[in-house]
Amino acid sequence: MNDVDLNVYRHAQALANSGQMSLALQMFRELRSHNSDIEILFAIATTTPNPVEAREMIDMIRNLQPYHPQLAQLETLHKQKIQGAYTADPIGPTLLCPYCQQRTPARIKSRISTGGWVWFAVFFMIFLCFLWAPTTADNMKNMEIAAFFFLGVGIVGMLLIHKRIYICGSCGSKITDAH
């Protein structure tokens, strides 16, 4: 790299270190257009959000220098980027499990409570009564509207009535219900 390219490279590195990845990546790509230094390939592979482009840069580095000391670290970083994040269950208080006798943070799950199922059953029965009630042809449309109204109320009510369940973080058994 000549002195001008080296200064641009250092400036782009400073931008990347300060979190301005897109601007740094633009500068690295511009440098790569007229310079084939391996450090530029490393910089592009670490700053690009595109996993395909990162893989291409890693493969180019592997072709140029198969035993480069930082290649394994770059592979690990690339694998971590591809894996992505996942949402874990919320963690509750630390409880003593009566089954495994471990004191661990409990996971919190939510499910439809018994009251929610009773609510749904009652409104489903009302729905069936309105649907099967003998009526005249003129009154039929109003009865159908009322029937589906009660079905909707039953489903919405059932889905809104939840209870929290604590699950042992060690053995996975249900510890207690919280109301």
PDB file of C-alpha atoms in Angstrom:
ATOM      1  CA  MET A   1       0.000   0.000   0.000  1.00  0.00           C
ATOM      2  CA  ASN A   2       1.255   3.477  -0.767  1.00  0.00           C
ATOM      3  CA  ASP A   3       1.117   6.272   1.812  1.00  0.00           C
ATOM      4  CA  VAL A   4      -2.197   7.711   0.600  1.00  0.00           C
ATOM      5  CA  ASP A   5      -3.882   4.296   0.657  1.00  0.00           C
ATOM      6  CA  LEU A   6      -2.389   3.578   4.069  1.00  0.00           C
ATOM      7  CA  ASN A   7      -3.856   6.810   5.467  1.00  0.00           C
ATOM      8  CA  VAL A   8      -7.265   6.001   3.966  1.00  0.00           C
ATOM      9  CA  TYR A   9      -7.014   2.466   5.408  1.00  0.00           C
ATOM     10  CA  ARG A  10      -6.184   3.795   8.899  1.00  0.00           C
ATOM     11  CA  HIS A  11      -9.040   6.306   8.708  1.00  0.00           C
ATOM     12  CA  ALA A  12     -11.462   3.543   7.676  1.00  0.00           C
ATOM     13  CA  GLN A  13     -10.195   1.368  10.551  1.00  0.00           C
ATOM     14  CA  ALA A  14     -10.830   4.235  12.975  1.00  0.00           C
ATOM     15  CA  LEU A  15     -14.354   4.629  11.587  1.00  0.00           C
ATOM     16  CA  ALA A  16     -15.006   0.899  11.951  1.00  0.00           C
ATOM     17  CA  ASN A  17     -13.710   0.934  15.531  1.00  0.00           C
ATOM     18  CA  SER A  18     -16.036   3.838  16.346  1.00  0.00           C
ATOM     19  CA  GLY A  19     -19.051   1.918  15.005  1.00  0.00           C
ATOM     20  CA  GLN A  20     -19.487   3.626  11.633  1.00  0.00           C
ATOM     21  CA  MET A  21     -19.349   0.343   9.730  1.00  0.00           C
ATOM     22  CA  SER A  22     -21.138   1.368   6.533  1.00  0.00           C
ATOM     23  CA  LEU A  23     -18.836   4.330   5.886  1.00  0.00           C
ATOM     24  CA  ALA A  24     -15.759   2.258   6.724  1.00  0.00           C
ATOM     25  CA  LEU A  25     -16.946  -0.541   4.433  1.00  0.00           C
ATOM     26  CA  GLN A  26     -17.370   1.951   1.577  1.00  0.00           C
ATOM     27  CA  MET A  27     -13.807   3.131   2.059  1.00  0.00           C
ATOM     28  CA  PHE A  28     -12.465  -0.431   2.212  1.00  0.00           C
ATOM     29  CA  ARG A  29     -14.302  -1.353  -1.002  1.00  0.00           C
ATOM     30  CA  GLU A  30     -12.889   1.730  -2.726  1.00  0.00           C
ATOM     31  CA  LEU A  31      -9.380   0.775  -1.598  1.00  0.00           C
ATOM     32  CA  ARG A  32      -9.877  -2.767  -2.875  1.00  0.00           C
ATOM     33  CA  SER A  33     -10.798  -1.496  -6.346  1.00  0.00           C
ATOM     34  CA  HIS A  34      -7.194  -0.398  -6.943  1.00  0.00           C
ATOM     35  CA  ASN A  35      -5.253  -2.311  -4.275  1.00  0.00           C
ATOM     36  CA  SER A  36      -5.162  -6.060  -3.627  1.00  0.00           C
ATOM     37  CA  ASP A  37      -3.603  -6.025  -0.155  1.00  0.00           C
ATOM     38  CA  ILE A  38      -4.766  -8.886   2.075  1.00  0.00           C
ATOM     39  CA  GLU A  39      -5.434  -6.533   5.000  1.00  0.00           C
ATOM     40  CA  ILE A  40      -8.147  -4.836   2.959  1.00  0.00           C
ATOM     41  CA  LEU A  41      -9.790  -8.223   2.398  1.00  0.00           C
ATOM     42  CA  PHE A  42      -9.711  -8.847   6.158  1.00  0.00           C
ATOM     43  CA  ALA A  43     -11.246  -5.431   6.788  1.00  0.00           C
ATOM     44  CA  ILE A  44     -14.080  -6.023   4.314  1.00  0.00           C
ATOM     45  CA  ALA A  45     -14.772  -9.485   5.750  1.00  0.00           C
ATOM     46  CA  THR A  46     -15.100  -8.090   9.273  1.00  0.00           C
ATOM     47  CA  THR A  47     -17.146  -4.977   8.474  1.00  0.00           C
ATOM     48  CA  THR A  48     -19.639  -6.215   5.887  1.00  0.00           C
ATOM     49  CA  PRO A  49     -23.114  -7.181   7.098  1.00  0.00           C
ATOM     50  CA  ASN A  50     -23.533  -9.416   4.029  1.00  0.00           C
ATOM     51  CA  PRO A  51     -22.513 -13.018   4.886  1.00  0.00           C
ATOM     52  CA  VAL A  52     -22.026 -13.907   1.203  1.00  0.00           C
ATOM     53  CA  GLU A  53     -19.550 -11.079   0.685  1.00  0.00           C
ATOM     54  CA  ALA A  54     -17.747 -12.006   3.902  1.00  0.00           C
ATOM     55  CA  ARG A  55     -17.493 -15.624   2.715  1.00  0.00           C
ATOM     56  CA  GLU A  56     -16.049 -14.448  -0.631  1.00  0.00           C
ATOM     57  CA  MET A  57     -13.395 -12.378   1.152  1.00  0.00           C
ATOM     58  CA  ILE A  58     -12.473 -15.293   3.427  1.00  0.00           C
ATOM     59  CA  ASP A  59     -12.138 -17.589   0.415  1.00  0.00           C
ATOM     60  CA  MET A  60      -9.913 -15.044  -1.356  1.00  0.00           C
ATOM     61  CA  ILE A  61      -7.702 -14.808   1.732  1.00  0.00           C
ATOM     62  CA  ARG A  62      -7.544 -18.604   1.931  1.00  0.00           C
ATOM     63  CA  ASN A  63      -6.475 -18.771  -1.731  1.00  0.00           C
ATOM     64  CA  LEU A  64      -3.785 -16.118  -1.263  1.00  0.00           C
ATOM     65  CA  GLN A  65      -2.452 -17.259   2.124  1.00  0.00           C
ATOM     66  CA  PRO A  66      -3.930 -20.594   3.278  1.00  0.00           C
ATOM     67  CA  TYR A  67      -2.003 -20.582   6.578  1.00  0.00           C
ATOM     68  CA  HIS A  68      -2.581 -16.972   7.618  1.00  0.00           C
ATOM     69  CA  PRO A  69      -2.613 -16.814  11.453  1.00  0.00           C
ATOM     70  CA  GLN A  70      -5.819 -14.735  11.635  1.00  0.00           C
ATOM     71  CA  LEU A  71      -7.810 -16.911   9.235  1.00  0.00           C
ATOM     72  CA  ALA A  72      -9.192 -19.214  11.963  1.00  0.00           C
ATOM     73  CA  GLN A  73     -10.327 -16.224  14.018  1.00  0.00           C
ATOM     74  CA  LEU A  74     -12.021 -14.747  10.945  1.00  0.00           C
ATOM     75  CA  GLU A  75     -13.810 -18.060  10.274  1.00  0.00           C
ATOM     76  CA  THR A  76     -15.100 -18.113  13.858  1.00  0.00           C
ATOM     77  CA  LEU A  77     -16.341 -14.525  13.594  1.00  0.00           C
ATOM     78  CA  HIS A  78     -18.092 -15.353  10.320  1.00  0.00           C
ATOM     79  CA  LYS A  79     -19.844 -18.393  11.840  1.00  0.00           C
ATOM     80  CA  GLN A  80     -21.037 -16.284  14.771  1.00  0.00           C
ATOM     81  CA  LYS A  81     -22.484 -13.692  12.384  1.00  0.00           C
ATOM     82  CA  ILE A  82     -24.388 -16.338  10.411  1.00  0.00           C
ATOM     83  CA  GLN A  83     -25.865 -18.011  13.484  1.00  0.00           C
ATOM     84  CA  GLY A  84     -27.750 -14.886  14.452  1.00  0.00           C
ATOM     85  CA  ALA A  85     -29.587 -14.234  17.665  1.00  0.00           C
ATOM     86  CA  TYR A  86     -32.506 -16.031  19.241  1.00  0.00           C
ATOM     87  CA  THR A  87     -34.966 -14.961  21.877  1.00  0.00           C
ATOM     88  CA  ALA A  88     -34.661 -16.861  25.125  1.00  0.00           C
ATOM     89  CA  ASP A  89     -37.482 -17.401  27.588  1.00  0.00           C
ATOM     90  CA  PRO A  90     -37.737 -14.707  30.239  1.00  0.00           C
ATOM     91  CA  ILE A  91     -35.879 -15.613  33.412  1.00  0.00           C
ATOM     92  CA  GLY A  92     -37.709 -15.402  36.704  1.00  0.00           C
ATOM     93  CA  PRO A  93     -36.555 -15.430  40.300  1.00  0.00           C
ATOM     94  CA  THR A  94     -34.132 -17.963  41.732  1.00  0.00           C
ATOM     95  CA  LEU A  95     -36.221 -20.781  43.199  1.00  0.00           C
ATOM     96  CA  LEU A  96     -35.461 -24.092  44.890  1.00  0.00           C
ATOM     97  CA  CYS A  97     -36.741 -26.953  42.752  1.00  0.00           C
ATOM     98  CA  PRO A  98     -38.558 -29.601  44.848  1.00  0.00           C
ATOM     99  CA  TYR A  99     -37.550 -32.320  42.377  1.00  0.00           C
ATOM    100  CA  CYS A 100     -33.830 -31.835  41.672  1.00  0.00           C
ATOM    101  CA  GLN A 101     -33.069 -29.731  44.802  1.00  0.00           C
ATOM    102  CA  GLN A 102     -31.167 -27.164  42.708  1.00  0.00           C
ATOM    103  CA  ARG A 103     -31.463 -23.434  43.325  1.00  0.00           C
ATOM    104  CA  THR A 104     -31.493 -21.954  39.815  1.00  0.00           C
ATOM    105  CA  PRO A 105     -33.219 -19.086  38.015  1.00  0.00           C
ATOM    106  CA  ALA A 106     -36.598 -20.275  36.810  1.00  0.00           C
ATOM    107  CA  ARG A 107     -37.793 -19.831  33.233  1.00  0.00           C
ATOM    108  CA  ILE A 108     -41.194 -18.196  32.830  1.00  0.00           C
ATOM    109  CA  LYS A 109     -43.763 -19.645  30.437  1.00  0.00           C
ATOM    110  CA  SER A 110     -47.262 -18.391  29.787  1.00  0.00           C
ATOM    111  CA  ARG A 111     -50.254 -20.523  28.908  1.00  0.00           C
ATOM    112  CA  ILE A 112     -54.038 -20.254  28.770  1.00  0.00           C
ATOM    113  CA  SER A 113     -55.445 -20.669  32.270  1.00  0.00           C
ATOM    114  CA  THR A 114     -58.362 -22.857  33.313  1.00  0.00           C
ATOM    115  CA  GLY A 115     -60.506 -19.733  33.565  1.00  0.00           C
ATOM    116  CA  GLY A 116     -59.684 -18.939  29.949  1.00  0.00           C
ATOM    117  CA  TRP A 117     -60.835 -22.377  28.820  1.00  0.00           C
ATOM    118  CA  VAL A 118     -64.041 -22.091  30.892  1.00  0.00           C
ATOM    119  CA  TRP A 119     -64.690 -18.657  29.360  1.00  0.00           C
ATOM    120  CA  PHE A 120     -64.249 -20.107  25.877  1.00  0.00           C
ATOM    121  CA  ALA A 121     -66.492 -23.122  26.624  1.00  0.00           C
ATOM    122  CA  VAL A 122     -69.348 -20.928  27.904  1.00  0.00           C
ATOM    123  CA  PHE A 123     -69.249 -18.577  24.928  1.00  0.00           C
ATOM    124  CA  PHE A 124     -68.854 -21.499  22.512  1.00  0.00           C
ATOM    125  CA  MET A 125     -72.035 -23.049  23.934  1.00  0.00           C
ATOM    126  CA  ILE A 126     -73.844 -19.710  23.492  1.00  0.00           C
ATOM    127  CA  PHE A 127     -72.510 -19.636  19.910  1.00  0.00           C
ATOM    128  CA  LEU A 128     -73.932 -23.100  19.234  1.00  0.00           C
ATOM    129  CA  CYS A 129     -77.309 -22.165  20.769  1.00  0.00           C
ATOM    130  CA  PHE A 130     -77.597 -19.079  18.559  1.00  0.00           C
ATOM    131  CA  LEU A 131     -76.486 -21.029  15.511  1.00  0.00           C
ATOM    132  CA  TRP A 132     -79.000 -23.858  15.976  1.00  0.00           C
ATOM    133  CA  ALA A 133     -81.925 -21.832  17.311  1.00  0.00           C
ATOM    134  CA  PRO A 134     -84.969 -22.171  15.058  1.00  0.00           C
ATOM    135  CA  THR A 135     -85.776 -18.815  13.488  1.00  0.00           C
ATOM    136  CA  THR A 136     -87.581 -17.372  10.534  1.00  0.00           C
ATOM    137  CA  ALA A 137     -85.745 -16.572   7.331  1.00  0.00           C
ATOM    138  CA  ASP A 138     -85.952 -12.826   8.075  1.00  0.00           C
ATOM    139  CA  ASN A 139     -84.303 -13.193  11.485  1.00  0.00           C
ATOM    140  CA  MET A 140     -81.614 -15.653  10.298  1.00  0.00           C
ATOM    141  CA  LYS A 141     -78.978 -13.030   9.406  1.00  0.00           C
ATOM    142  CA  ASN A 142     -79.206 -11.354  12.846  1.00  0.00           C
ATOM    143  CA  MET A 143     -78.891 -14.731  14.580  1.00  0.00           C
ATOM    144  CA  GLU A 144     -75.754 -15.573  12.583  1.00  0.00           C
ATOM    145  CA  ILE A 145     -74.209 -12.219  13.444  1.00  0.00           C
ATOM    146  CA  ALA A 146     -74.976 -12.739  17.148  1.00  0.00           C
ATOM    147  CA  ALA A 147     -73.611 -16.299  17.024  1.00  0.00           C
ATOM    148  CA  PHE A 148     -70.308 -15.243  15.497  1.00  0.00           C
ATOM    149  CA  PHE A 149     -70.094 -12.316  17.907  1.00  0.00           C
ATOM    150  CA  PHE A 150     -70.217 -14.735  20.856  1.00  0.00           C
ATOM    151  CA  LEU A 151     -67.682 -17.017  19.172  1.00  0.00           C
ATOM    152  CA  GLY A 152     -65.336 -14.054  18.734  1.00  0.00           C
ATOM    153  CA  VAL A 153     -65.794 -12.928  22.343  1.00  0.00           C
ATOM    154  CA  GLY A 154     -65.082 -16.476  23.502  1.00  0.00           C
ATOM    155  CA  ILE A 155     -61.869 -16.787  21.496  1.00  0.00           C
ATOM    156  CA  VAL A 156     -60.564 -13.339  22.437  1.00  0.00           C
ATOM    157  CA  GLY A 157     -61.367 -13.887  26.115  1.00  0.00           C
ATOM    158  CA  MET A 158     -59.684 -17.280  26.099  1.00  0.00           C
ATOM    159  CA  LEU A 159     -56.516 -15.868  24.552  1.00  0.00           C
ATOM    160  CA  LEU A 160     -56.351 -12.956  26.998  1.00  0.00           C
ATOM    161  CA  ILE A 161     -56.684 -14.988  30.207  1.00  0.00           C
ATOM    162  CA  HIS A 162     -53.186 -16.366  30.819  1.00  0.00           C
ATOM    163  CA  LYS A 163     -51.232 -17.634  33.772  1.00  0.00           C
ATOM    164  CA  ARG A 164     -47.497 -17.672  34.375  1.00  0.00           C
ATOM    165  CA  ILE A 165     -45.716 -20.938  35.046  1.00  0.00           C
ATOM    166  CA  TYR A 166     -42.249 -21.193  36.569  1.00  0.00           C
ATOM    167  CA  ILE A 167     -40.064 -23.960  35.150  1.00  0.00           C
ATOM    168  CA  CYS A 168     -36.851 -25.173  36.787  1.00  0.00           C
ATOM    169  CA  GLY A 169     -33.820 -24.026  34.818  1.00  0.00           C
ATOM    170  CA  SER A 170     -31.951 -27.197  35.733  1.00  0.00           C
ATOM    171  CA  CYS A 171     -34.342 -30.149  35.273  1.00  0.00           C
ATOM    172  CA  GLY A 172     -37.201 -28.492  33.350  1.00  0.00           C
ATOM    173  CA  SER A 173     -40.011 -29.504  35.704  1.00  0.00           C
ATOM    174  CA  LYS A 174     -42.899 -27.204  36.608  1.00  0.00           C
ATOM    175  CA  ILE A 175     -42.209 -25.557  39.965  1.00  0.00           C
ATOM    176  CA  THR A 176     -45.275 -23.466  40.753  1.00  0.00           C
ATOM    177  CA  ASP A 177     -48.020 -21.344  39.271  1.00  0.00           C
ATOM    178  CA  ALA A 178     -48.114 -17.607  39.791  1.00  0.00           C
ATOM    179  CA  HIS A 179     -51.515 -15.953  39.630  1.00  0.00           C
TER     180      HIS A 179
END
